[in-house]
Every structure is written in C-alpha cells, then in structure tokens.
Amino acid sequence: MQLIELWRDHCNAINRRLFGIKLLKANDENYADVLSMLKLSPIHGLEVRKFIPKSDLFSNRAYEASAFTGEFQVDFWPCVLDEKRHPHVPFRYQLQLRDVSSDDNTLTCELQAFGNAGEQEISWMRDFAFPGLLRWLKNINLDGTCVKSHRLIGIDEFTQTYLGLKENLGREIASKWRERTDPQKFVFEDCAIAAYLILSFIFLCNYGFFLLQLSVYVADKLLLYIELWRSQKMRPHCFCDVGCGNGLLVYLLCSQMFHGYGVDIRRRNIWDDFRGTDLREQSLNPEKDLLEGTDFLIGNHSDELTPWIPVLAARIPSTKRRCIIGRIPDGGLPPDTEQVRNCSQLPNNLRQALTLRVFNYLLSLGTNEASEWRRGDSVPLSRVIELLSTAEKEQLKDSNGGLQTFLKNQHQVFKVMQGRVSIRDWAVEGKRRVEGKTKTTACWFKLHHPDGCPLSDDLCSFAH
C-alpha cells in the first residue's frame, strides 16, 4: 500500500519533468472536467491528481485519475485539458503488487500498459521508472508513514514563485557565478528556499511590490493571510540569515522587497556581486551578542550556529513571542573558528598523487587527432574510484568528503558533471582569470600535460 501511495503522491522523485503533484478535491472546478474527459464515473476511492511540470513544453493542465481496482491493484487514467504533452505517463496503465510467497512475505511489483503506448514511454517505464519502484519496494519501511513536504504552502503557488525567481534572477546569477560550487545546484536551490519562505507568509513586510508579480488568485489568498498577521500584530519586519555563506538567499529575499540582512564569520568574494544587499562579516556569540532590530531568524546552512539559534531568538526583545532556550556549556562557547571540510586539507603528497593518477588515466583514454590538444575522455566516477586503494578511500572519507568532492576541489584540472569526470579544456571554457592568482601560481597543465597549457601565456592567469 505504501509503495502505491508513494508512486501516486511522489512520482516526481523519479520523473524529473515534474515539480510535484497536487491531489484535487471533489469540489475542485477541474475535477469534473477530468472525469468527463476520461468518461469515468465518480466511483468510491477515485482520486484525481494534477501534475506540475518544470517546463512550459509540457501541459500545466495535466491530470491523472486513479482508483484501486483490486486489493493491491491500482488503475491509472491520464489526460490533459489542453493541446500540450502530458509530463508524466501519457497512457493508461496498471500497478499491481502480487504475493509470491507467504513464507517470507515476498512480493512482486508489476506494471501493465494499455492503449496507445509509445515505445519511448514504454522504455522509460521499463528501464527507469520500474527499477525505481523496485528500489522503493526494497527499502520501504512498512511501519512508517509517508511524510508530505511543502505542507505550509500550495504546490501551484510554490512552482509559480520559484520559476519567477529562477527565470528573472537565478539564470543570470548562475551564468556569472564566481564560487567554486556548482551554480546549477546552489543558485536554483536558494531560489526554491526563497520561494518557500516568501509563500510561508512570514516575510510579508513590504508585500505590495510582491503582490504585483503574482496572479490575482495567489494575491487574493496572500491578502487574507496579511490581514490575519496584521490583526494579530505578528508580522515580522526584519530577518537575519545566520551563517549566510555566499549571501544569495539574502539577496533573493531583498530583491523581492523584504527587509533583512545576513551575517557570516567569513566574507565571500561573491558578495561584491550582490550590491545593495546588507551582508556583514562578523562572528556571533549567543551569550553576548544581540541581533538588534531583528524579529525573524533564518538558519539555512548555519552549521555550528544551528543549536544556538533559539538562544539568539530568546535575546530578541519581545513580550509576546516564546522560544526554547538552549543552555550554554559551563566551559563557554567554542572559539570563533570555522572548521575546514570537504577534502581540502588532505596531505599535499596524497593530493598530488591522486590528481596525477586520475589525470593520466583520463588522458590515456583519449582518441584525439595528433594535431589537437589531448583532452582524454569522460568516464563515470564509478570507474575512477577503482583507481584508489582502500586506504586512500578511507582518507577521503575521514576528510569529510569522497572522490567527487576531491575532484571538484581540483577545479583547474578536472570537470565533474552528471556523475562523470573529464579533463578540463580551458581553450573551450575561456580565459583562466582568477583574482589574486595572476602569475603567482604555476600552471598545472604547463607542468604536467604533454601538450602543455591549452591557453597562451597572455590568456592564462597562472605562471608558464
């Protein structure tokens, strides 16, 4: 039963075309339209779900009706109410669990397709979705319960707000990202967090500008909550992102006219790109420091400060709010130091040895023409891990990381993307200009690549 419920409510975990799924109530205006389109009667247990696509290439009026037609058997009927493609399974299908052996409670999971099922969709179900269901079946906790995320907000509103932030701000930020982290992950992840916070009705400080960017339907719902917050005199006026890191979340919230600032123990170079955003380099001592003027705290990636956020919140002057107060250890707080993690403190001889070993392996796989700069080949990380000894794997693990983290740290040599690693070709990617590094550090390719550096001396910021 749980497996079936997971598939109905969380198939977006397997289908990357989807943001999420929304269960429609029987009185929803589209509920009857879906049943009419599918020529179904409202039988007992029939449920209709709406699919929220990530791309406008697919229909945003895509639905699926489903009902138990046996004890462990569910039939699914998909449809769209416009002319676009369905983002999920576009044909009728059936999911069934069968009891193979009563001795050891062995079950099998069967998927059966009906109607005009295309070969591409069948292949996806057979080779991707079905194995995913089997993995769920093997790891499912039969005594547990399904936990639904985004319970405070609607998936439709979240998707609309997230896409607005992503398209209007996120893509441009990602294209100019100066951090060594992956912008496709960190930029768009913060867009999602910002969208969730905005729609949680907590940051409704200067809400007029924000409402102008939403649909009338969403704006009307927000106004109801605004009036509730105002009547209770609970509306926060200033947020603080404790341990703000790169400062992107603060920038996104402030760009939507919400008032607040971020603090971190160490300044980041990318802060220069977020001009007009209040980002402060400072350490916080919960025993002494006051975040004056702040009435809402964010603890996203706050690391060592996470258990102290209730303490900081308790010191915000208030006569109405309540807070769980943490106890400061007898020996006081730890020093204001930031622990370095993620394989960046490996012994230099080990780092050099692993880098050269992986580099030479990739280079040996290349099929470039003799006149070309040799860039080797791209291989899965699973093949590269075989080059490491058990002791070396343990050293990476002890350094709070793994092979992928290590290779990403060697940014000037390797490119890691979608589970594969290759030698980075700077002639394709452009100039290697790194602030503060101009001609002060030896060029790795000049020292170790048989063809030298792919860039000329004037284009490479490292010493030739």
Tab-separated table of C-alpha atoms in Angstrom:
chain	number	residue	atom	x	y	z
A	1	MET	CA	0.000	0.000	0.000
A	2	GLN	CA	2.745	2.449	0.912
A	3	LEU	CA	4.541	1.813	-2.357
A	4	ILE	CA	1.398	2.660	-4.295
A	5	GLU	CA	0.841	5.818	-2.264
A	6	LEU	CA	4.454	6.849	-2.838
A	7	TRP	CA	4.022	6.429	-6.578
A	8	ARG	CA	0.779	8.397	-6.632
A	9	ASP	CA	1.959	11.285	-4.449
A	10	HIS	CA	5.733	11.400	-5.027
A	11	CYS	CA	6.400	10.159	-8.557
A	12	ASN	CA	8.222	13.472	-9.127
A	13	ALA	CA	11.112	11.837	-7.233
A	14	ILE	CA	11.551	9.597	-10.292
A	15	ASN	CA	10.137	11.762	-13.087
A	16	ARG	CA	12.425	14.776	-13.441
A	17	ARG	CA	9.904	16.564	-15.630
A	18	LEU	CA	7.757	17.211	-12.565
A	19	PHE	CA	7.890	19.716	-9.736
A	20	GLY	CA	5.220	17.959	-7.781
A	21	ILE	CA	1.731	16.517	-7.630
A	22	LYS	CA	-1.440	18.024	-6.210
A	23	LEU	CA	-4.436	15.977	-5.065
A	24	LEU	CA	-7.691	17.593	-6.199
A	25	LYS	CA	-10.759	17.756	-4.016
A	26	ALA	CA	-14.057	16.556	-5.420
A	27	ASN	CA	-15.383	20.133	-5.484
A	28	ASP	CA	-12.404	21.425	-7.488
A	29	GLU	CA	-13.534	23.026	-10.733
A	30	ASN	CA	-11.291	20.728	-12.811
A	31	TYR	CA	-12.278	17.504	-11.054
A	32	ALA	CA	-15.478	17.052	-13.054
A	33	ASP	CA	-13.750	18.103	-16.299
A	34	VAL	CA	-11.172	15.342	-15.870
A	35	LEU	CA	-13.795	12.671	-15.226
A	36	SER	CA	-15.767	13.890	-18.225
A	37	MET	CA	-12.699	13.789	-20.465
A	38	LEU	CA	-11.875	10.246	-19.313
A	39	LYS	CA	-15.537	9.152	-19.346
A	40	LEU	CA	-15.276	7.925	-15.764
A	41	SER	CA	-17.946	7.928	-13.093
A	42	PRO	CA	-17.070	9.144	-9.569
A	43	ILE	CA	-16.675	5.663	-8.084
A	44	HIS	CA	-15.662	5.118	-4.466
A	45	GLY	CA	-11.951	5.740	-3.913
A	46	LEU	CA	-11.382	7.510	-7.230
A	47	GLU	CA	-8.737	10.218	-6.873
A	48	VAL	CA	-7.610	12.896	-9.326
A	49	ARG	CA	-4.167	14.470	-9.209
A	50	LYS	CA	-2.726	17.423	-11.053
A	51	PHE	CA	0.874	17.335	-12.298
A	52	ILE	CA	3.043	20.450	-12.037
A	53	PRO	CA	5.678	20.415	-14.832
A	54	LYS	CA	9.081	22.067	-14.659
A	55	SER	CA	8.955	23.250	-18.261
A	56	ASP	CA	6.282	25.004	-20.298
A	57	LEU	CA	6.970	22.444	-23.034
A	58	PHE	CA	4.512	20.267	-21.142
A	59	SER	CA	0.924	20.867	-20.191
A	60	ASN	CA	0.186	22.667	-16.943
A	61	ARG	CA	-3.307	21.206	-17.166
A	62	ALA	CA	-2.181	17.589	-16.966
A	63	TYR	CA	-4.075	15.220	-14.688
A	64	GLU	CA	-4.314	11.585	-13.709
A	65	ALA	CA	-7.264	9.727	-12.214
A	66	SER	CA	-6.545	6.586	-10.217
A	67	ALA	CA	-8.501	4.056	-8.206
A	68	PHE	CA	-7.979	0.729	-6.502
A	69	THR	CA	-9.468	-1.978	-8.718
A	70	GLY	CA	-8.201	-4.794	-6.502
A	71	GLU	CA	-6.731	-5.267	-3.031
A	72	PHE	CA	-3.224	-4.370	-4.227
A	73	GLN	CA	-4.048	-3.151	-7.717
A	74	VAL	CA	-4.473	0.423	-8.944
A	75	ASP	CA	-5.529	1.616	-12.393
A	76	PHE	CA	-4.348	4.988	-13.735
A	77	TRP	CA	-6.056	7.139	-16.397
A	78	PRO	CA	-4.058	10.202	-17.590
A	79	CYS	CA	-5.401	13.174	-19.551
A	80	VAL	CA	-4.638	16.787	-20.484
A	81	LEU	CA	-7.167	19.599	-20.778
A	82	ASP	CA	-5.197	21.436	-23.457
A	83	GLU	CA	-3.157	20.550	-26.547
A	84	LYS	CA	0.247	20.133	-24.884
A	85	ARG	CA	2.072	16.931	-23.918
A	86	HIS	CA	1.479	15.152	-20.641
A	87	PRO	CA	4.613	15.461	-18.425
A	88	HIS	CA	4.088	12.043	-16.822
A	89	VAL	CA	2.837	8.705	-18.173
A	90	PRO	CA	0.550	9.616	-21.121
A	91	PHE	CA	-1.219	6.254	-21.476
A	92	ARG	CA	-3.468	4.178	-19.253
A	93	TYR	CA	-1.573	1.729	-17.045
A	94	GLN	CA	-1.953	-0.509	-14.022
A	95	LEU	CA	0.257	-1.040	-10.972
A	96	GLN	CA	-0.149	-4.310	-9.090
A	97	LEU	CA	1.579	-5.995	-6.152
A	98	ARG	CA	1.473	-9.782	-6.005
A	99	ASP	CA	2.212	-12.052	-3.052
A	100	VAL	CA	4.677	-14.627	-4.388
A	101	SER	CA	5.496	-16.484	-1.184
A	102	SER	CA	3.602	-16.440	2.084
A	103	ASP	CA	6.592	-17.939	3.895
A	104	ASP	CA	8.928	-14.964	3.564
A	105	ASN	CA	6.423	-12.237	2.602
A	106	THR	CA	7.905	-11.939	-0.901
A	107	LEU	CA	6.088	-9.506	-3.193
A	108	THR	CA	6.451	-8.668	-6.858
A	109	CYS	CA	5.552	-5.358	-8.445
A	110	GLU	CA	4.004	-5.412	-11.925
A	111	LEU	CA	3.320	-2.565	-14.335
A	112	GLN	CA	0.964	-3.138	-17.241
A	113	ALA	CA	0.347	-0.641	-20.054
A	114	PHE	CA	-2.851	-0.258	-22.085
A	115	GLY	CA	-3.891	1.697	-25.137
A	116	ASN	CA	-1.605	3.680	-27.428
A	117	ALA	CA	1.632	3.395	-25.504
A	118	GLY	CA	4.641	4.648	-27.472
A	119	GLU	CA	7.948	2.793	-27.453
A	120	GLN	CA	9.753	5.723	-25.789
A	121	GLU	CA	7.273	5.882	-22.915
A	122	ILE	CA	7.296	2.093	-22.518
A	123	SER	CA	11.109	2.130	-22.373
A	124	TRP	CA	11.039	4.833	-19.700
A	125	MET	CA	8.574	2.839	-17.616
A	126	ARG	CA	10.507	-0.413	-18.056
A	127	ASP	CA	14.103	0.834	-17.759
A	128	PHE	CA	13.787	3.805	-15.404
A	129	ALA	CA	10.503	4.094	-13.521
A	130	PHE	CA	10.065	0.383	-12.824
A	131	PRO	CA	13.592	-0.086	-11.352
A	132	GLY	CA	12.931	2.994	-9.229
A	133	LEU	CA	9.783	1.415	-7.859
A	134	LEU	CA	11.694	-1.765	-7.059
A	135	ARG	CA	14.298	0.227	-5.118
A	136	TRP	CA	11.488	1.824	-3.149
A	137	LEU	CA	9.965	-1.598	-2.530
A	138	LYS	CA	13.251	-2.975	-1.168
A	139	ASN	CA	13.884	-0.057	1.190
A	140	ILE	CA	10.364	0.824	2.265
A	141	ASN	CA	9.572	0.939	5.979
A	142	LEU	CA	6.237	-0.814	6.278
A	143	ASP	CA	5.701	0.571	9.778
A	144	GLY	CA	6.415	4.164	8.799
A	145	THR	CA	4.200	6.878	7.405
A	146	CYS	CA	4.541	8.972	4.277
A	147	VAL	CA	5.691	12.491	5.120
A	148	LYS	CA	4.457	15.195	2.770
A	149	SER	CA	6.669	18.211	2.151
A	150	HIS	CA	5.502	21.754	1.373
A	151	ARG	CA	2.659	21.310	3.821
A	152	LEU	CA	2.531	25.026	4.614
A	153	ILE	CA	2.107	26.166	1.017
A	154	GLY	CA	0.411	25.101	-2.190
A	155	ILE	CA	2.495	23.406	-4.877
A	156	ASP	CA	0.937	25.598	-7.599
A	157	GLU	CA	1.902	28.817	-5.832
A	158	PHE	CA	5.349	27.482	-4.968
A	159	THR	CA	6.037	26.491	-8.574
A	160	GLN	CA	4.934	29.865	-9.904
A	161	THR	CA	7.039	31.784	-7.396
A	162	TYR	CA	10.083	29.545	-7.837
A	163	LEU	CA	10.004	29.779	-11.635
A	164	GLY	CA	9.679	33.554	-11.390
A	165	LEU	CA	12.790	33.798	-9.206
A	166	LYS	CA	14.675	31.275	-11.321
A	167	GLU	CA	13.945	32.912	-14.672
A	168	ASN	CA	14.159	36.566	-13.602
A	169	LEU	CA	17.183	36.290	-11.295
A	170	GLY	CA	18.565	32.776	-10.969
A	171	ARG	CA	19.712	32.125	-14.530
A	172	GLU	CA	21.670	35.362	-14.792
A	173	ILE	CA	23.302	34.769	-11.396
A	174	ALA	CA	24.227	31.203	-12.396
A	175	SER	CA	25.815	32.414	-15.651
A	176	LYS	CA	28.109	34.764	-13.697
A	177	TRP	CA	28.727	32.507	-10.683
A	178	ARG	CA	32.221	33.070	-9.256
A	179	GLU	CA	32.163	30.468	-6.500
A	180	ARG	CA	33.740	27.039	-6.954
A	181	THR	CA	30.420	25.400	-6.112
A	182	ASP	CA	28.010	24.168	-8.784
A	183	PRO	CA	25.646	27.041	-9.718
A	184	GLN	CA	23.058	24.641	-11.134
A	185	LYS	CA	22.646	23.261	-7.629
A	186	PHE	CA	23.295	26.131	-5.244
A	187	VAL	CA	21.675	29.007	-7.157
A	188	PHE	CA	18.441	27.242	-8.025
A	189	GLU	CA	18.274	25.579	-4.609
A	190	ASP	CA	18.319	29.001	-2.951
A	191	CYS	CA	15.645	30.181	-5.406
A	192	ALA	CA	13.466	27.331	-4.138
A	193	ILE	CA	14.176	28.151	-0.483
A	194	ALA	CA	13.384	31.814	-1.077
A	195	ALA	CA	10.124	30.884	-2.806
A	196	TYR	CA	9.130	28.684	0.119
A	197	LEU	CA	9.889	31.395	2.680
A	198	ILE	CA	8.003	34.002	0.699
A	199	LEU	CA	4.924	31.807	0.440
A	200	SER	CA	5.035	30.838	4.106
A	201	PHE	CA	3.582	34.294	4.795
A	202	ILE	CA	6.344	35.059	7.229
A	203	PHE	CA	8.238	37.670	5.283
A	204	LEU	CA	5.241	39.852	4.473
A	205	CYS	CA	6.905	43.130	5.395
A	206	ASN	CA	6.648	45.144	2.188
A	207	TYR	CA	4.148	42.962	0.398
A	208	GLY	CA	2.701	45.420	-2.111
A	209	PHE	CA	5.541	45.080	-4.643
A	210	PHE	CA	5.477	41.302	-4.375
A	211	LEU	CA	1.739	41.058	-4.959
A	212	LEU	CA	2.058	42.867	-8.266
A	213	GLN	CA	4.139	39.969	-9.605
A	214	LEU	CA	1.633	37.225	-8.772
A	215	SER	CA	-1.622	36.080	-10.288
A	216	VAL	CA	-4.866	37.537	-8.965
A	217	TYR	CA	-5.720	34.157	-7.423
A	218	VAL	CA	-2.480	33.946	-5.439
A	219	ALA	CA	-2.598	37.630	-4.488
A	220	ASP	CA	-6.120	37.268	-3.079
A	221	LYS	CA	-5.011	34.353	-0.897
A	222	LEU	CA	-1.999	36.311	0.334
A	223	LEU	CA	-4.167	39.274	1.264
A	224	LEU	CA	-6.249	37.079	3.558
A	225	TYR	CA	-3.127	35.985	5.417
A	226	ILE	CA	-1.769	39.525	5.506
A	227	GLU	CA	-4.904	40.711	7.261
A	228	LEU	CA	-4.603	37.840	9.748
A	229	TRP	CA	-0.981	38.698	10.538
A	230	ARG	CA	-1.775	42.393	10.846
A	231	SER	CA	-4.758	41.807	13.125
A	232	GLN	CA	-2.591	39.698	15.446
A	233	LYS	CA	0.277	42.220	15.243
A	234	MET	CA	2.647	39.358	14.458
A	235	ARG	CA	4.061	40.480	11.126
A	236	PRO	CA	7.909	40.414	11.228
A	237	HIS	CA	9.750	43.475	9.986
A	238	CYS	CA	13.374	42.367	9.630
A	239	PHE	CA	15.014	38.984	9.082
A	240	CYS	CA	18.578	37.844	9.708
A	241	ASP	CA	20.170	34.923	7.852
A	242	VAL	CA	22.555	33.485	10.453
A	243	GLY	CA	25.576	31.997	8.685
A	244	CYS	CA	24.532	33.354	5.284
A	245	GLY	CA	27.543	31.933	3.385
A	246	ASN	CA	27.512	33.205	-0.192
A	247	GLY	CA	24.660	35.598	0.671
A	248	LEU	CA	22.470	34.545	-2.246
A	249	LEU	CA	19.377	33.768	-0.167
A	250	VAL	CA	19.557	37.214	1.452
A	251	TYR	CA	19.936	38.817	-1.976
A	252	LEU	CA	16.921	36.956	-3.375
A	253	LEU	CA	14.673	37.897	-0.466
A	254	CYS	CA	15.792	41.533	-0.516
A	255	SER	CA	15.233	41.673	-4.287
A	256	GLN	CA	11.565	40.945	-3.544
A	257	MET	CA	11.453	43.935	-1.195
A	258	PHE	CA	11.739	42.014	2.066
A	259	HIS	CA	13.887	43.765	4.653
A	260	GLY	CA	16.769	41.943	6.310
A	261	TYR	CA	20.470	41.116	6.310
A	262	GLY	CA	22.918	38.227	6.542
A	263	VAL	CA	25.907	37.582	8.785
A	264	ASP	CA	28.786	35.153	8.401
A	265	ILE	CA	32.129	34.643	10.088
A	266	ARG	CA	33.935	34.938	6.748
A	267	ARG	CA	33.363	37.294	3.858
A	268	ARG	CA	32.897	35.765	0.389
A	269	ASN	CA	34.198	37.337	-2.826
A	270	ILE	CA	30.806	36.895	-4.462
A	271	TRP	CA	29.317	39.391	-2.018
A	272	ASP	CA	30.635	42.072	-4.373
A	273	ASP	CA	28.100	40.882	-6.967
A	274	PHE	CA	25.189	41.449	-4.595
A	275	ARG	CA	25.480	45.201	-4.311
A	276	GLY	CA	22.884	46.858	-2.153
A	277	THR	CA	22.434	43.700	-0.066
A	278	ASP	CA	23.298	44.003	3.627
A	279	LEU	CA	25.875	41.234	4.206
A	280	ARG	CA	28.010	41.512	7.333
A	281	GLU	CA	31.272	39.775	8.190
A	282	GLN	CA	31.159	39.086	11.912
A	283	SER	CA	31.144	36.304	14.474
A	284	LEU	CA	28.209	35.758	16.791
A	285	ASN	CA	28.375	34.914	20.477
A	286	PRO	CA	24.885	33.876	21.608
A	287	GLU	CA	25.851	34.643	25.197
A	288	LYS	CA	26.671	38.273	24.477
A	289	ASP	CA	25.565	39.399	21.022
A	290	LEU	CA	22.190	40.926	20.242
A	291	LEU	CA	20.714	40.966	16.746
A	292	GLU	CA	19.083	44.322	17.261
A	293	GLY	CA	16.143	45.232	15.076
A	294	THR	CA	15.648	41.600	14.024
A	295	ASP	CA	12.470	39.666	14.685
A	296	PHE	CA	12.921	36.620	12.427
A	297	LEU	CA	15.963	34.347	12.110
A	298	ILE	CA	16.894	32.051	9.221
A	299	GLY	CA	19.118	29.061	9.941
A	300	ASN	CA	19.773	27.753	6.422
A	301	HIS	CA	23.208	26.024	6.455
A	302	SER	CA	24.010	27.715	9.750
A	303	ASP	CA	26.261	24.764	10.713
A	304	GLU	CA	27.781	25.236	14.184
A	305	LEU	CA	25.355	28.060	14.963
A	306	THR	CA	22.263	25.884	14.452
A	307	PRO	CA	21.789	24.863	18.121
A	308	TRP	CA	22.327	28.469	19.194
A	309	ILE	CA	19.546	29.978	17.094
A	310	PRO	CA	16.969	29.506	19.907
A	311	VAL	CA	19.384	31.313	22.226
A	312	LEU	CA	19.757	34.187	19.770
A	313	ALA	CA	15.987	34.297	19.310
A	314	ALA	CA	15.422	34.397	23.064
A	315	ARG	CA	17.508	37.582	23.276
A	316	ILE	CA	15.310	39.404	20.768
A	317	PRO	CA	13.270	41.894	22.842
A	318	SER	CA	9.665	40.679	22.929
A	319	THR	CA	6.750	40.387	25.301
A	320	LYS	CA	4.604	38.011	23.229
A	321	ARG	CA	6.849	35.501	21.486
A	322	ARG	CA	8.032	32.266	23.035
A	323	CYS	CA	11.245	30.392	22.439
A	324	ILE	CA	13.044	27.225	23.556
A	325	ILE	CA	16.163	28.459	25.330
A	326	GLY	CA	19.381	26.458	24.953
A	327	ARG	CA	21.878	26.140	27.799
A	328	ILE	CA	25.388	27.483	27.224
A	329	PRO	CA	28.075	24.955	28.286
A	330	ASP	CA	29.956	25.588	31.530
A	331	GLY	CA	33.187	25.975	29.595
A	332	GLY	CA	31.680	28.674	27.408
A	333	LEU	CA	31.247	28.725	23.643
A	334	PRO	CA	33.813	27.232	21.247
A	335	PRO	CA	36.326	29.606	19.620
A	336	ASP	CA	35.192	31.646	16.632
A	337	THR	CA	36.820	29.377	14.107
A	338	GLU	CA	35.402	27.779	11.001
A	339	GLN	CA	36.307	24.129	10.566
A	340	VAL	CA	37.633	23.375	7.097
A	341	ARG	CA	35.971	20.375	5.499
A	342	ASN	CA	35.455	18.634	2.168
A	343	CYS	CA	38.871	17.108	1.434
A	344	SER	CA	40.592	20.490	1.180
A	345	GLN	CA	43.102	19.673	3.936
A	346	LEU	CA	44.476	16.407	2.572
A	347	PRO	CA	48.261	15.968	2.725
A	348	ASN	CA	49.853	17.614	-0.292
A	349	ASN	CA	51.647	14.454	-1.441
A	350	LEU	CA	48.380	12.483	-1.431
A	351	ARG	CA	46.527	15.241	-3.265
A	352	GLN	CA	49.224	15.449	-5.946
A	353	ALA	CA	49.419	11.663	-6.333
A	354	LEU	CA	45.658	11.218	-6.733
A	355	THR	CA	45.385	14.142	-9.136
A	356	LEU	CA	48.143	12.818	-11.389
A	357	ARG	CA	46.811	9.269	-11.278
A	358	VAL	CA	43.310	10.276	-12.352
A	359	PHE	CA	44.669	12.750	-14.912
A	360	ASN	CA	46.961	10.179	-16.569
A	361	TYR	CA	44.152	7.629	-16.628
A	362	LEU	CA	41.742	10.010	-18.382
A	363	LEU	CA	44.448	11.131	-20.807
A	364	SER	CA	45.242	7.533	-21.778
A	365	LEU	CA	41.645	7.003	-22.931
A	366	GLY	CA	41.654	9.811	-25.486
A	367	THR	CA	41.269	9.441	-29.240
A	368	ASN	CA	42.216	12.980	-30.300
A	369	GLU	CA	43.992	13.713	-33.549
A	370	ALA	CA	47.742	14.214	-33.283
A	371	SER	CA	47.364	17.918	-34.096
A	372	GLU	CA	44.829	18.522	-31.300
A	373	TRP	CA	45.419	19.306	-27.652
A	374	ARG	CA	44.822	15.984	-25.947
A	375	ARG	CA	41.904	16.086	-23.529
A	376	GLY	CA	41.406	12.364	-22.919
A	377	ASP	CA	37.917	11.017	-22.362
A	378	SER	CA	34.993	11.403	-19.962
A	379	VAL	CA	34.261	8.436	-17.689
A	380	PRO	CA	31.818	7.663	-14.853
A	381	LEU	CA	33.026	8.265	-11.310
A	382	SER	CA	32.405	4.579	-10.626
A	383	ARG	CA	35.330	3.723	-12.916
A	384	VAL	CA	37.648	6.304	-11.417
A	385	ILE	CA	37.040	5.096	-7.863
A	386	GLU	CA	38.641	1.790	-8.863
A	387	LEU	CA	41.978	3.620	-9.172
A	388	LEU	CA	42.058	4.296	-5.423
A	389	SER	CA	43.250	1.924	-2.746
A	390	THR	CA	41.134	1.113	0.284
A	391	ALA	CA	43.395	3.257	2.470
A	392	GLU	CA	43.051	6.240	0.117
A	393	LYS	CA	39.274	5.927	0.107
A	394	GLU	CA	39.315	5.946	3.897
A	395	GLN	CA	41.477	9.082	3.933
A	396	LEU	CA	38.987	10.886	1.711
A	397	LYS	CA	36.144	9.738	3.932
A	398	ASP	CA	37.980	10.893	7.062
A	399	SER	CA	38.356	14.322	5.442
A	400	ASN	CA	34.564	14.736	5.259
A	401	GLY	CA	34.278	14.009	1.574
A	402	GLY	CA	34.657	11.475	-1.200
A	403	LEU	CA	36.105	11.135	-4.678
A	404	GLN	CA	33.636	13.536	-6.286
A	405	THR	CA	34.331	16.204	-3.670
A	406	PHE	CA	38.075	15.744	-4.109
A	407	LEU	CA	37.906	16.046	-7.909
A	408	LYS	CA	35.717	19.148	-7.701
A	409	ASN	CA	38.332	20.714	-5.437
A	410	GLN	CA	40.882	20.223	-8.255
A	411	HIS	CA	38.830	22.653	-10.313
A	412	GLN	CA	41.563	23.769	-12.698
A	413	VAL	CA	42.316	20.176	-13.750
A	414	PHE	CA	39.001	18.303	-13.767
A	415	LYS	CA	35.421	18.916	-14.769
A	416	VAL	CA	32.797	16.900	-12.874
A	417	MET	CA	29.261	16.898	-14.216
A	418	GLN	CA	26.324	14.479	-14.017
A	419	GLY	CA	28.369	11.747	-12.382
A	420	ARG	CA	31.207	11.854	-14.926
A	421	VAL	CA	34.700	13.340	-14.812
A	422	SER	CA	36.874	14.685	-17.621
A	423	ILE	CA	39.971	16.833	-18.105
A	424	ARG	CA	39.006	20.495	-18.212
A	425	ASP	CA	39.784	22.167	-21.546
A	426	TRP	CA	40.276	25.851	-20.824
A	427	ALA	CA	40.557	26.660	-24.524
A	428	VAL	CA	36.876	25.725	-24.796
A	429	GLU	CA	35.754	27.251	-21.498
A	430	GLY	CA	37.569	30.561	-21.945
A	431	LYS	CA	40.151	32.604	-20.087
A	432	ARG	CA	41.520	31.327	-16.799
A	433	ARG	CA	41.428	34.641	-14.987
A	434	VAL	CA	41.372	34.174	-11.216
A	435	GLU	CA	41.506	37.244	-8.982
A	436	GLY	CA	44.682	37.421	-6.922
A	437	LYS	CA	46.277	34.484	-8.752
A	438	THR	CA	47.712	36.259	-11.776
A	439	LYS	CA	51.168	34.780	-12.457
A	440	THR	CA	51.694	33.833	-8.804
A	441	THR	CA	50.953	30.101	-9.081
A	442	ALA	CA	52.435	27.654	-11.574
A	443	CYS	CA	50.105	26.441	-14.322
A	444	TRP	CA	49.239	22.802	-13.654
A	445	PHE	CA	48.864	21.929	-17.338
A	446	LYS	CA	52.175	23.582	-18.203
A	447	LEU	CA	53.865	21.305	-15.671
A	448	HIS	CA	52.071	18.012	-16.259
A	449	HIS	CA	50.258	17.881	-19.617
A	450	PRO	CA	52.355	16.506	-22.517
A	451	ASP	CA	50.989	19.269	-24.774
A	452	GLY	CA	51.330	21.996	-22.166
A	453	CYS	CA	48.590	24.527	-21.404
A	454	PRO	CA	45.811	24.913	-23.998
A	455	LEU	CA	45.937	28.687	-23.468
A	456	SER	CA	48.627	31.119	-24.453
A	457	ASP	CA	50.661	32.863	-21.782
A	458	ASP	CA	48.664	36.099	-22.018
A	459	LEU	CA	45.302	34.337	-21.615
A	460	CYS	CA	46.255	32.073	-18.698
A	461	SER	CA	46.459	33.755	-15.312
A	462	PHE	CA	48.843	31.100	-13.990
A	463	ALA	CA	52.600	31.234	-14.471
A	464	HIS	CA	54.002	29.470	-17.568
